[in-house]
Structures are given as structure tokens and as C-alpha cells.
CSV table of C-alpha atoms in Angstrom, one decimal:
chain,number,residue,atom,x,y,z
A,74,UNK,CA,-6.5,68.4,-3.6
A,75,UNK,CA,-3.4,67.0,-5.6
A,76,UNK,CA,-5.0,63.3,-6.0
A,77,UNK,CA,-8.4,65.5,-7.2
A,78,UNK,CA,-6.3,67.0,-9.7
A,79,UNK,CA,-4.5,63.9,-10.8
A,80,UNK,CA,-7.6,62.2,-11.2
A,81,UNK,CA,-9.0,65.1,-13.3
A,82,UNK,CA,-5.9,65.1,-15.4
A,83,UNK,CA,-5.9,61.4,-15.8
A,84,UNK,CA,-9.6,59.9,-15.8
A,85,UNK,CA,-11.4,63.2,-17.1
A,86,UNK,CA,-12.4,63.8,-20.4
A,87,UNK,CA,-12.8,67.6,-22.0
A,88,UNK,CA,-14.9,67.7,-25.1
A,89,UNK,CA,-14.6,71.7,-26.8
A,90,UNK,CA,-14.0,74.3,-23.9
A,91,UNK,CA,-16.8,73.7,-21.7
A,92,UNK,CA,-17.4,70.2,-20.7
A,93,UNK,CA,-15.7,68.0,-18.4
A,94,UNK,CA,-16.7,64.5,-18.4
A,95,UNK,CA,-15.6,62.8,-15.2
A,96,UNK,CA,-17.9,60.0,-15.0
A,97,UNK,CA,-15.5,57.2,-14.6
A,98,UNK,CA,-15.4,59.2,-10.4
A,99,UNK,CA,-17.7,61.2,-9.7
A,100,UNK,CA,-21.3,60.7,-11.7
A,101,UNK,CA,-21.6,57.5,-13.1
A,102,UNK,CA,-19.5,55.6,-12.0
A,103,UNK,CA,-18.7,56.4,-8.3
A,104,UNK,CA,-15.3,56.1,-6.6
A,105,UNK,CA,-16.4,56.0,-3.1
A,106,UNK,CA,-13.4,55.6,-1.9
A,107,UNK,CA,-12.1,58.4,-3.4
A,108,UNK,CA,-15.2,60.3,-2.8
A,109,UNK,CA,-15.0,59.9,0.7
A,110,UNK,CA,-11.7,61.6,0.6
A,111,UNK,CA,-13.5,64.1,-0.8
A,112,UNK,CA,-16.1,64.3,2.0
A,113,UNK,CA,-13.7,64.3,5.1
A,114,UNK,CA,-12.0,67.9,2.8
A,115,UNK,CA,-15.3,69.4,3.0
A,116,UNK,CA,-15.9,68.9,6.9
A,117,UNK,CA,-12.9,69.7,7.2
A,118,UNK,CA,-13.5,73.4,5.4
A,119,UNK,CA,-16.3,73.8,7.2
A,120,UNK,CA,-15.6,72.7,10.5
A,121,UNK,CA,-16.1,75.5,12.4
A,122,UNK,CA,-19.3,76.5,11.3
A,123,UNK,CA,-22.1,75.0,12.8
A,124,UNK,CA,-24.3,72.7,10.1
A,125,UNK,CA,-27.8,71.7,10.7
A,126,UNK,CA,-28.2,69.8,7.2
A,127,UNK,CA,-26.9,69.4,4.0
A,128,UNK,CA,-28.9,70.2,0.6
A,129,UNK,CA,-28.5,69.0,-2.7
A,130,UNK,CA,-29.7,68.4,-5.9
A,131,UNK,CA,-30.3,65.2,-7.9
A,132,UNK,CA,-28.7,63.5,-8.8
A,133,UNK,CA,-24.9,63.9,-8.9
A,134,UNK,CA,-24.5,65.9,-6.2
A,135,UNK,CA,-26.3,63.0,-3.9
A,136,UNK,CA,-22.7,60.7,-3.3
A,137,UNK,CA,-20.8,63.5,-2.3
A,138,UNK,CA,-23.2,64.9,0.5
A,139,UNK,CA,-24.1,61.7,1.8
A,140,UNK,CA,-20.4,61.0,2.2
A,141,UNK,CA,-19.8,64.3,4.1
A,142,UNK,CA,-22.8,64.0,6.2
A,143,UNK,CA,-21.1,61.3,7.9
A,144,UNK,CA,-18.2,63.1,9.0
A,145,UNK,CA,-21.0,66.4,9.6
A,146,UNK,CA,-23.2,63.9,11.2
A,147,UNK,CA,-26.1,65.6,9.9
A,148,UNK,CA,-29.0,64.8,7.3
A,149,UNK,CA,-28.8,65.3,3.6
A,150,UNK,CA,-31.8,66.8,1.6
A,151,UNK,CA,-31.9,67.0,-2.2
A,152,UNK,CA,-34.5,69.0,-4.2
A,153,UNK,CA,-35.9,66.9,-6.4
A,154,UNK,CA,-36.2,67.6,-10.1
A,155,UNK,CA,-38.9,65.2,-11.2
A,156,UNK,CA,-42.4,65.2,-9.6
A,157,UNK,CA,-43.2,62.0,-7.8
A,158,UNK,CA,-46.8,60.5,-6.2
A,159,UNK,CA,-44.5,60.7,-3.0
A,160,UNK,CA,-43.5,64.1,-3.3
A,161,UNK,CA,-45.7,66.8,-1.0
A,162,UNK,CA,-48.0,69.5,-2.3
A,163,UNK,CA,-46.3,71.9,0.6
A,164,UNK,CA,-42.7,72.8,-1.4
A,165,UNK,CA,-40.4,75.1,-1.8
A,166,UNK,CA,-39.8,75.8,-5.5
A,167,UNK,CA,-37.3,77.2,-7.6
A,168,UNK,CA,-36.3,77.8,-11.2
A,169,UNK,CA,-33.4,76.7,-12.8
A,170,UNK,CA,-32.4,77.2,-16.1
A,171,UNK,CA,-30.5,74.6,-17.9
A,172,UNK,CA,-28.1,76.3,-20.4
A,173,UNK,CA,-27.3,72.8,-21.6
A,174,UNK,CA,-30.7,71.9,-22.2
A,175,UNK,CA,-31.8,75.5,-23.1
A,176,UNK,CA,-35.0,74.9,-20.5
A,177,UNK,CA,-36.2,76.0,-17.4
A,178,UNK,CA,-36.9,73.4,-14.8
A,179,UNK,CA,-38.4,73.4,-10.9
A,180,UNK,CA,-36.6,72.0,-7.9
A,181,UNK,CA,-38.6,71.2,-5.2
A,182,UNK,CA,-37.8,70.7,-1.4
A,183,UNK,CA,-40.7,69.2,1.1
A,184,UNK,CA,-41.1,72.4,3.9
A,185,UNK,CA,-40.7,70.1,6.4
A,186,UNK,CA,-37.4,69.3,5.7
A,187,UNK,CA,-35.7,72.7,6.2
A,188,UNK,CA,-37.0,75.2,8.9
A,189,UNK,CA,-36.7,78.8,10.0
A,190,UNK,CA,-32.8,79.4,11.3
A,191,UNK,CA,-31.2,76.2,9.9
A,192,UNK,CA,-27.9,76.3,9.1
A,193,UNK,CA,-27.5,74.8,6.1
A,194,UNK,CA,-24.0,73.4,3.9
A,195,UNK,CA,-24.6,73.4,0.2
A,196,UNK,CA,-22.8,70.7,-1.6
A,197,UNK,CA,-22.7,69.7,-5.4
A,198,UNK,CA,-20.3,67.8,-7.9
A,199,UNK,CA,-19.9,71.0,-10.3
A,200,UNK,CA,-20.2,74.8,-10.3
A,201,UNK,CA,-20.1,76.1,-13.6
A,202,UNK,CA,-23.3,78.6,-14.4
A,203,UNK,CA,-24.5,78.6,-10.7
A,204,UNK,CA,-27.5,78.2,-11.4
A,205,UNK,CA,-28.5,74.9,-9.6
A,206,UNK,CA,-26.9,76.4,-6.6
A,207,UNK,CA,-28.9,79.7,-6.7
A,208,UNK,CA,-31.7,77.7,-6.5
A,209,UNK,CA,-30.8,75.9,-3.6
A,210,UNK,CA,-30.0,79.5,-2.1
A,211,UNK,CA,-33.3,80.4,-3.1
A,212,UNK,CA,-35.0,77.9,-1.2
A,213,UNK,CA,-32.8,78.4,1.8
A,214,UNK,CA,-34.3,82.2,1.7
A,215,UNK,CA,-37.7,81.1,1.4
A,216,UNK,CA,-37.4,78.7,4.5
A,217,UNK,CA,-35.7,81.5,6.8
A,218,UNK,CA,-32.3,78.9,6.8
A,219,UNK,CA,-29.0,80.5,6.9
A,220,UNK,CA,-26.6,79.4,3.5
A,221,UNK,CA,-23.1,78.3,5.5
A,222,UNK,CA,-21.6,78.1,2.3
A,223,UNK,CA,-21.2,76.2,-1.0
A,224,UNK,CA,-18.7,73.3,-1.0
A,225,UNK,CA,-18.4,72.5,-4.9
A,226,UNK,CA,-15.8,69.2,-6.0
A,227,UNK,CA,-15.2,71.3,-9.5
A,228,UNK,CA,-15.5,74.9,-10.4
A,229,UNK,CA,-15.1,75.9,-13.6
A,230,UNK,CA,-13.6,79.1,-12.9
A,231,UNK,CA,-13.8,80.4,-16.5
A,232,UNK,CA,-18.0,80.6,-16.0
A,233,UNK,CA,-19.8,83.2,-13.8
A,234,UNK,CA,-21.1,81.0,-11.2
A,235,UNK,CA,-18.6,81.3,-8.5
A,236,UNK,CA,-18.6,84.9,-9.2
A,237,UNK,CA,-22.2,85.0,-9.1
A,238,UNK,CA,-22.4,83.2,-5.8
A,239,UNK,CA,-19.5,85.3,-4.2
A,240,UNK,CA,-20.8,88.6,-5.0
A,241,UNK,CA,-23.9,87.3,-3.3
A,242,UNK,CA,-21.4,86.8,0.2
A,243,UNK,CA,-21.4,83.3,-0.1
A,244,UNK,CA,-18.7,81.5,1.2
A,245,UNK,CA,-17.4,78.9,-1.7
A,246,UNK,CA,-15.3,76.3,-1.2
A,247,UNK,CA,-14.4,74.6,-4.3
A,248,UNK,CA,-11.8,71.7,-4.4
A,249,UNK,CA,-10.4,72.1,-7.7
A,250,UNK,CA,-10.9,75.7,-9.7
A,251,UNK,CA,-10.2,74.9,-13.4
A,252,UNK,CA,-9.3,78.6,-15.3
A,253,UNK,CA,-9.0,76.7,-18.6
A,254,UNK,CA,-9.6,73.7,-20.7
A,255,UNK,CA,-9.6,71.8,-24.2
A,256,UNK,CA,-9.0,69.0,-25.4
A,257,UNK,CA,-4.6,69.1,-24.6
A,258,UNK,CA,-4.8,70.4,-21.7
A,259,UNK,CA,-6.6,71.7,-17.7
A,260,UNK,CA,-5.2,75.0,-15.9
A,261,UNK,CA,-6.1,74.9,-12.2
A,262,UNK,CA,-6.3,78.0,-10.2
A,263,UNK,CA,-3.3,78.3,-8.3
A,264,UNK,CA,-4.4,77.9,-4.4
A,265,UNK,CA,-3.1,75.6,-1.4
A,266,UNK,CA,-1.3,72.2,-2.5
A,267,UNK,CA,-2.9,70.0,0.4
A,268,UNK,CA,-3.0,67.0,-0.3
A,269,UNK,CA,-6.8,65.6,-0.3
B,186,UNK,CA,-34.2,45.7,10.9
B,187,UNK,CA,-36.3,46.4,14.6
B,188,UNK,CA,-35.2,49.7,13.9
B,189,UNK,CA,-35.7,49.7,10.1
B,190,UNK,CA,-39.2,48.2,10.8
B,191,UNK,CA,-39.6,50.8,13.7
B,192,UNK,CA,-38.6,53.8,11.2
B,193,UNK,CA,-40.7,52.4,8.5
B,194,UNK,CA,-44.2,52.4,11.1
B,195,UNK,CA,-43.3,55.6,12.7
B,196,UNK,CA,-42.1,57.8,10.0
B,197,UNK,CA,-44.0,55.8,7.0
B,198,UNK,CA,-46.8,57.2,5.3
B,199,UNK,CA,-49.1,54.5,3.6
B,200,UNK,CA,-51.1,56.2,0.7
B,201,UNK,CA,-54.0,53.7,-0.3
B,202,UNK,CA,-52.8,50.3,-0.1
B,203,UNK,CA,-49.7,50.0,-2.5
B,204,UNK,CA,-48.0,53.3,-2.0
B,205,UNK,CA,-45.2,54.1,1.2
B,206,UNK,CA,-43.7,57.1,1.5
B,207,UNK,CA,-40.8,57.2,3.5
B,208,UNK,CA,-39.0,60.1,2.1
B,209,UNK,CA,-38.0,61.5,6.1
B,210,UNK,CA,-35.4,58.9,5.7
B,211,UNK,CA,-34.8,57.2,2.8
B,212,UNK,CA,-35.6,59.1,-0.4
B,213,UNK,CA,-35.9,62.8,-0.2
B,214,UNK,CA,-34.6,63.5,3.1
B,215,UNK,CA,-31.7,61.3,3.5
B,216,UNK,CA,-31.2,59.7,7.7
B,217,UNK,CA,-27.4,59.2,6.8
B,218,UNK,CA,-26.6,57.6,10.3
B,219,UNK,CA,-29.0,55.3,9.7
B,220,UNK,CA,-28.4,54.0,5.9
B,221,UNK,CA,-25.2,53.8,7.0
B,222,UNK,CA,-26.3,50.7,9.1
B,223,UNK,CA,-28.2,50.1,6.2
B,224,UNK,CA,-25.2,49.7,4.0
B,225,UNK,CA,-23.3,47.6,6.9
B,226,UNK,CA,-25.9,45.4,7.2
B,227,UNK,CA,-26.0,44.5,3.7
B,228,UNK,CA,-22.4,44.0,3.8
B,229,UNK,CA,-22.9,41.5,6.3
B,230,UNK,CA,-25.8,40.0,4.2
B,231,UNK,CA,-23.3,39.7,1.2
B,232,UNK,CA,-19.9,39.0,3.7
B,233,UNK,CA,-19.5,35.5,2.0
B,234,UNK,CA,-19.5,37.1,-1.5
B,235,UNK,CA,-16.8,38.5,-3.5
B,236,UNK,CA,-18.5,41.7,-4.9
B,237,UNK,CA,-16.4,43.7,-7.5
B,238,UNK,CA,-19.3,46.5,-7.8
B,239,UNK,CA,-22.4,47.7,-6.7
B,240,UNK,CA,-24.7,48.7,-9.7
B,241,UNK,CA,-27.8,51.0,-8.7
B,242,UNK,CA,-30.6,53.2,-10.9
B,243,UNK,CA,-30.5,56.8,-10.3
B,244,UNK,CA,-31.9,58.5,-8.0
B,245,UNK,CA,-33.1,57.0,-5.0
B,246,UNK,CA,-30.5,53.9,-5.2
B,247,UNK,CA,-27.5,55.9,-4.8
B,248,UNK,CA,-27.5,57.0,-1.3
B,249,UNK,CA,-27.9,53.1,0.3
B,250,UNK,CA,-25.3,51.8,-2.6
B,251,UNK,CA,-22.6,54.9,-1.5
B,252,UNK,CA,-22.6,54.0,1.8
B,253,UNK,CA,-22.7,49.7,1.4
B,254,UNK,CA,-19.9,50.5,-0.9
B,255,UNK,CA,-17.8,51.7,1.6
B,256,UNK,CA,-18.2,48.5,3.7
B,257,UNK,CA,-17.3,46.5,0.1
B,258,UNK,CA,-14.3,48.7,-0.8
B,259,UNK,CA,-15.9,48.8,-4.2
B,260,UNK,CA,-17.3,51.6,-6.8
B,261,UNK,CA,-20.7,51.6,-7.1
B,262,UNK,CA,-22.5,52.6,-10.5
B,263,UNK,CA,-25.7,53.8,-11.1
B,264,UNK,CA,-27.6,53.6,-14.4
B,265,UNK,CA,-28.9,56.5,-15.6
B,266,UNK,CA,-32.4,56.9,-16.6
B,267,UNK,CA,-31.8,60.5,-18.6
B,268,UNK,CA,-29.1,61.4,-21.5
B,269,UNK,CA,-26.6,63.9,-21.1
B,270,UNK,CA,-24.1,65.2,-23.0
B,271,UNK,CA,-21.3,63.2,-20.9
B,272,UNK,CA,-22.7,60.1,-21.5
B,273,UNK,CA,-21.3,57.6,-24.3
B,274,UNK,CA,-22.8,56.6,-26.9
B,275,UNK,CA,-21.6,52.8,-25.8
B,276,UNK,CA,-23.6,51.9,-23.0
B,277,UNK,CA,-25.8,49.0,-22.1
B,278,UNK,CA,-29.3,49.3,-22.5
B,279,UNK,CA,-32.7,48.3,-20.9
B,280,UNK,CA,-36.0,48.7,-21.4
B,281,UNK,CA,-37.8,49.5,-17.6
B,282,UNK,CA,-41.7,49.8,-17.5
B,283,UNK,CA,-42.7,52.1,-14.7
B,284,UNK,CA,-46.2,51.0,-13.6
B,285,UNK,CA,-46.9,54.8,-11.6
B,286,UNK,CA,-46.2,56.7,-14.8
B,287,UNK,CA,-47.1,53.8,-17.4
B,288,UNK,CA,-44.3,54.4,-19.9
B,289,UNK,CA,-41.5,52.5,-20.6
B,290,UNK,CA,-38.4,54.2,-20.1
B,291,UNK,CA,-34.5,53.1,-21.3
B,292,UNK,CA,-31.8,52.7,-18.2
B,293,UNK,CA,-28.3,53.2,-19.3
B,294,UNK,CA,-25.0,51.6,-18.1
B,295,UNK,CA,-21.7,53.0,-20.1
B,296,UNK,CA,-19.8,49.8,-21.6
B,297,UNK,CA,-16.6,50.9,-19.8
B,298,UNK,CA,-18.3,50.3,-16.5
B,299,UNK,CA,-19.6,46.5,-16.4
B,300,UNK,CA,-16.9,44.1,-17.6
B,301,UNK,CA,-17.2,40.1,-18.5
B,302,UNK,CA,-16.8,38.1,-15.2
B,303,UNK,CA,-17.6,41.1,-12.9
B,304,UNK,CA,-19.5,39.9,-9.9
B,305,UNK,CA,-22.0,42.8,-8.9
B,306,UNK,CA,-24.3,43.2,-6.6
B,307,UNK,CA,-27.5,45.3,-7.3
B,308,UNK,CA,-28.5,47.5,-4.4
B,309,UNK,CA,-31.8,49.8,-4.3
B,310,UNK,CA,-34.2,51.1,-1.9
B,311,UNK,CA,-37.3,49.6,-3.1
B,312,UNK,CA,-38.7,46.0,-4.3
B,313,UNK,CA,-42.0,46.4,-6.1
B,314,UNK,CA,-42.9,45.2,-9.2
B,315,UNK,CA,-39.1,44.7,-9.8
B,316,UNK,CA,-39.3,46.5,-13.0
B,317,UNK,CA,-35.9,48.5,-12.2
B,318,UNK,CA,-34.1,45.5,-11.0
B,319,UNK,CA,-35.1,43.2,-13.9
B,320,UNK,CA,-33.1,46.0,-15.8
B,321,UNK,CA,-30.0,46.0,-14.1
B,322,UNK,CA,-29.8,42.2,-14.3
B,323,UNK,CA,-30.7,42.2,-18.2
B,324,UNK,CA,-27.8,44.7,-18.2
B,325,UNK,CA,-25.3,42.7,-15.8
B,326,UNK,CA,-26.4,39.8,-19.1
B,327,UNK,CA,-25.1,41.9,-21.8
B,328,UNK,CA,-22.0,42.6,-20.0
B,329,UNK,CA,-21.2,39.1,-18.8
B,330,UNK,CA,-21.3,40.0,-15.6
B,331,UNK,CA,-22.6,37.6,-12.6
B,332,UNK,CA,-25.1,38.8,-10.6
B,333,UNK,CA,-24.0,38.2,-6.7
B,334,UNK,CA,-27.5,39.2,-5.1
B,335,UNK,CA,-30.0,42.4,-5.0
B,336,UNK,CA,-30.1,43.6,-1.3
B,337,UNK,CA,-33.2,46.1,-1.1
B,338,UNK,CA,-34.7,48.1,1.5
B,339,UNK,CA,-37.9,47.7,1.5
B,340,UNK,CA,-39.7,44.7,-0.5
B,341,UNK,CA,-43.8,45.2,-1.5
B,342,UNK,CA,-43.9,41.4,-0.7
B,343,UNK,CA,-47.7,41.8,-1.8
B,344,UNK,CA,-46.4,42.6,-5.4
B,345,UNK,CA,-44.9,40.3,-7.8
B,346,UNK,CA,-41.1,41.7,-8.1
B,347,UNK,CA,-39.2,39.6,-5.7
B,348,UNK,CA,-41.1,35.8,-6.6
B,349,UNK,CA,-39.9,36.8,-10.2
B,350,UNK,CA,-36.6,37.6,-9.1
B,351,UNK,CA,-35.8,34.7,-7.0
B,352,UNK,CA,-37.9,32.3,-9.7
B,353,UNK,CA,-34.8,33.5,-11.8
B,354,UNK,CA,-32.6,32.4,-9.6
B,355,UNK,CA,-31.2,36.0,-7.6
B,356,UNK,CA,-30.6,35.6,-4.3
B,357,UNK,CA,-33.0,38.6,-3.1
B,358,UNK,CA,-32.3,40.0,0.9
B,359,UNK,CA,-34.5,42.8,1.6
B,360,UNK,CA,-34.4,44.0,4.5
B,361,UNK,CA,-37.7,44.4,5.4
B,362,UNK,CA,-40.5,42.9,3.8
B,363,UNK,CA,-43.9,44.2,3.9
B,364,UNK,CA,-46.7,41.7,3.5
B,365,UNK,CA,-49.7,44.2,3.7
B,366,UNK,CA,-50.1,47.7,4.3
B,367,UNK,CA,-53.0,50.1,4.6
B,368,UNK,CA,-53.4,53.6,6.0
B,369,UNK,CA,-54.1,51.6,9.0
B,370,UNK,CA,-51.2,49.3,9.9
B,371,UNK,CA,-48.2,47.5,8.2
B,372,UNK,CA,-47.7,44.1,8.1
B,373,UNK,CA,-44.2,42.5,8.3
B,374,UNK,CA,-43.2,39.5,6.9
B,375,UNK,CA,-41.5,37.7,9.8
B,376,UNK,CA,-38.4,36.8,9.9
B,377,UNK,CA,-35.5,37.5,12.3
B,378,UNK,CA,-35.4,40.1,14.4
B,379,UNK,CA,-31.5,41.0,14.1
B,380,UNK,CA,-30.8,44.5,15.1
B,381,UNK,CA,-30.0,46.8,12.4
């Protein structure tokens, strides 16, 4: 996790308290290199659970999954945001509220894409408000799948989400826990000093 | 591309005669294994090249570009098609017409992403009325970028985007090319029968 934290430190951007801009990595541009560092951590996390498939959410969260689905050797599924002429009638749906945006928005999953008793890894690029993720937990309910856990690449620490998703018994494995930002400086959560 | 022909007829949906939906692999459900020999293919397509990036649209682009970019050793960038509070008010700009929704809609590349002289080469999953790609190549332009080649997925040979993007010039490899489709049966175009 030390390289994730340098590149935080060096290549990230925080504007006020609350937002971390690390598109020059992980959501605009993509170091896939890096990336699939970040991957191989999470299969590593997880590796003794057993994984079925991995769920997402477009659209930043889709490099990182696909990367660790290679080491997991599983499938990837993100919920969609946006309604297509492709998309099924037969979804699960959940709401999501956007504090950012101040809306509330659906993501959708095709039902034939998770079944009853799946095991399925949660991965995204952020966990902030939690509220993407508890509607990815939502849908795993409403499928009958079984949440393995949430692997997140940032947590900000100082918002509920982790909290949120913990008090729910979910197992969350975040690679870097930020406790504080500005503009001068990030305070990680202490934790293991493994290198990524 | 047997195989990628072979997923395409046994996991494809054709709806009417233009639309396919292949979202068990490609698009919503994501066959990792697989678009990794996607992504090492076009690598192979491309060996001769020297690629410096691989630009992509969000969303359905990123998973294919992810994986080829691991075969480059290069970052991949996607442009986004929605504003966010992380993204700069310096980006590139282009104007995309989608013919499903019939809007036009703006994709955006952050300057700091395409420099003059880059050679990039545009990945995406789809080759239609080459709306998206004509985009990324008027963006490569106001960079001063070179444009090494697009490598797609899947080219609608029965609509017009690939003749106008090799009448500019663009070396186009898709990997397969459908000359005709129904709910009935699809129609290659031939060409070789390499492996996948």
C-alpha cells in the first residue's frame, strides 16, 4: 500500500476537505500498470473466500475489477446507471443518492447475471458516503447472493460509509483509509505497511 | 476471432436488424478470460506500432482498453461523456451524435492527458456509425497527437462508420465484422480465421 499512498500524495489533488481528485490513476486516466498492482492486493485479501463474480458500478469502478478478475478468474458485472435499448426489462434495481449531485439515481443489474447463493466480491475505486456500495448490497439481497466483502482502492475514513457498511457485518477491505485532508496535507489511517 | 465469432452467434441477441446485444460478455457482464484474448489479440494487431496510449469513451470501452493496455505497457484514457466535479476545466472537446438517443452529446479528454506527438491508439467495443470514434480522432487532432489505428470489437460493416474511418485514412482492425444480421442469423464478413 506504500506506492498507493505515494501516488496519492504525489499525483492526487484535494480541493476543500472532501474531494480527492486522482484522475491522472485511477478514473481518467488509467495506470494499468499500477492498477494491476492494485488487483493482485485485492485477490490477495480475499483469497480465501470463495468468489463466484465480481460487481461494480459504472464507470470508475470497471478497471479495477476487471483487473482483479484475472487473478479471481471470475466475471465482472457492473450495474449500469444509464438505461440502454440493450439493457433487460428483468432487473434488479436500486436507489442511490448522489450527495454530490443532490439526486437520486437507479442502478440496474440484468437477473441473469447474479443468482441465488453466489458469492459475490464488491469492488469500487472510492468509499466515501457508501451509498453506491449499499446499493450493490442491495441487489446482492434481492438475488439471494452472499456479499464476500467490499474491496474499496480509497476510503475516506472521515465519511460514514465504511462505518455504515461495517455495522452492516460486511467485511471491507480498503487499501488506503484517508482520516483527513486539505489542500497541505493527507492523514492515512495507520494499518500494515505492505508494500503493494 | 472463431471463438469471438462463436460467442457473438451463441450468446448474441439480434434485436431487429441493426441492434446486437452481447452484454453476457462484453458490455454488462464482463467474460474477463476472454477480453483478455481480446486485448492480446489487438496487441498483436498493433505489434509493429509504437503505441504511447490507448484512448477509449466511457463506459463500454474501458474493460477491452484495460486489458490490451496491459499487453502495450501503456495507460489507457477514457473520455468522459458526463462532468464531474474532478474534472478540469481544460480538456479537449467533441461533439458525438448518438443516432439511438438522437442528441448530440460533448466527450471530454483533460489537456494533461493527450500530448503533441503522442501516438495513440483508439480501442472500443463497437463500430457502428462511428460517431464515438470520429470523436476521439477529432480529439487526438486538437492535441497533436497521431492516431496509430482503432482496433474494435465488433464492426456493423452494414453501417457507414468504418468506410468513413478508413476513407480518412485510420487503419481500422475489428475483430469481427458483421455484414448482415437478423433475428435469424449473422453474417460474417470473411476473412481469416486466426484463433482468438
Amino acid at each position: 500500500m506504500e506506492r498507493l499512498y505515494e501516488k496519492i500524495r504525489t499525483e492526487g489533488t484535494v480541493i476543500g476537505t472532501e474531494i480527492l481528485k486522482v484522475d491522472n490513476f485511477l478514473n481518467h486516466r488509467l495506470d494499468v500498470e499500477f492498477l494491476d498492482l492494485v488487483g493482485r492486493e485485492f485477490h490477495t485479501r480475499f483469497a480465501g473466500e470463495q468468489v463466484d463474480s465480481i460487481l461494480t458500478v459504472e464507470v470508475s469502478g470497471i478497471a479495477v475489477a476487471v483487473l482483479a478478475a484475472r487473478y479471481f478468474q471470475v466475471p465482472v458485472v457492473y450495474a449500469k446507471k444509464h438505461s440502454s435499448k440493450t439493457l433487460s426489462e428483468e432487473t434488479y434495481n436500486a436507489e442511490v443518492f448522489s450527495f454530490t449531485k443532490k439526486t437520486t439515481y437507479q442502478i440496474k443489474v440484468d437477473r441473469k447475471f447474479i443468482s441465488p447463493g453466489d458469492r459475490v466480491l464488491i469492488l469500487d475505486d472510492f468509499l466515501a458516503k457508501g451509498q453506491a456500495a449499499l446499493g450493490l448490497i442491495e441487489i446482492c439481497r434481492q438475488a439471494g447472493a452472499t456479499v464476500v466483502g467490499a474491496g474499496m482502492v480509497i476510503e475516506k475514513d472521515f465519511q460514514e460509509g465504511g462505518r455504515m457498511l461495517r455495522d452492516q457485518g460486511v467485511r471491507v477491505e480498503s487499501l488506503a483509509r484517508i482520516r483527513y485532508m486539505d489542500e497541505e496535507r493527507i492523514e492515512f489511517m495507520g494499518g500494515g505497511a505492505d508494500a503493494l
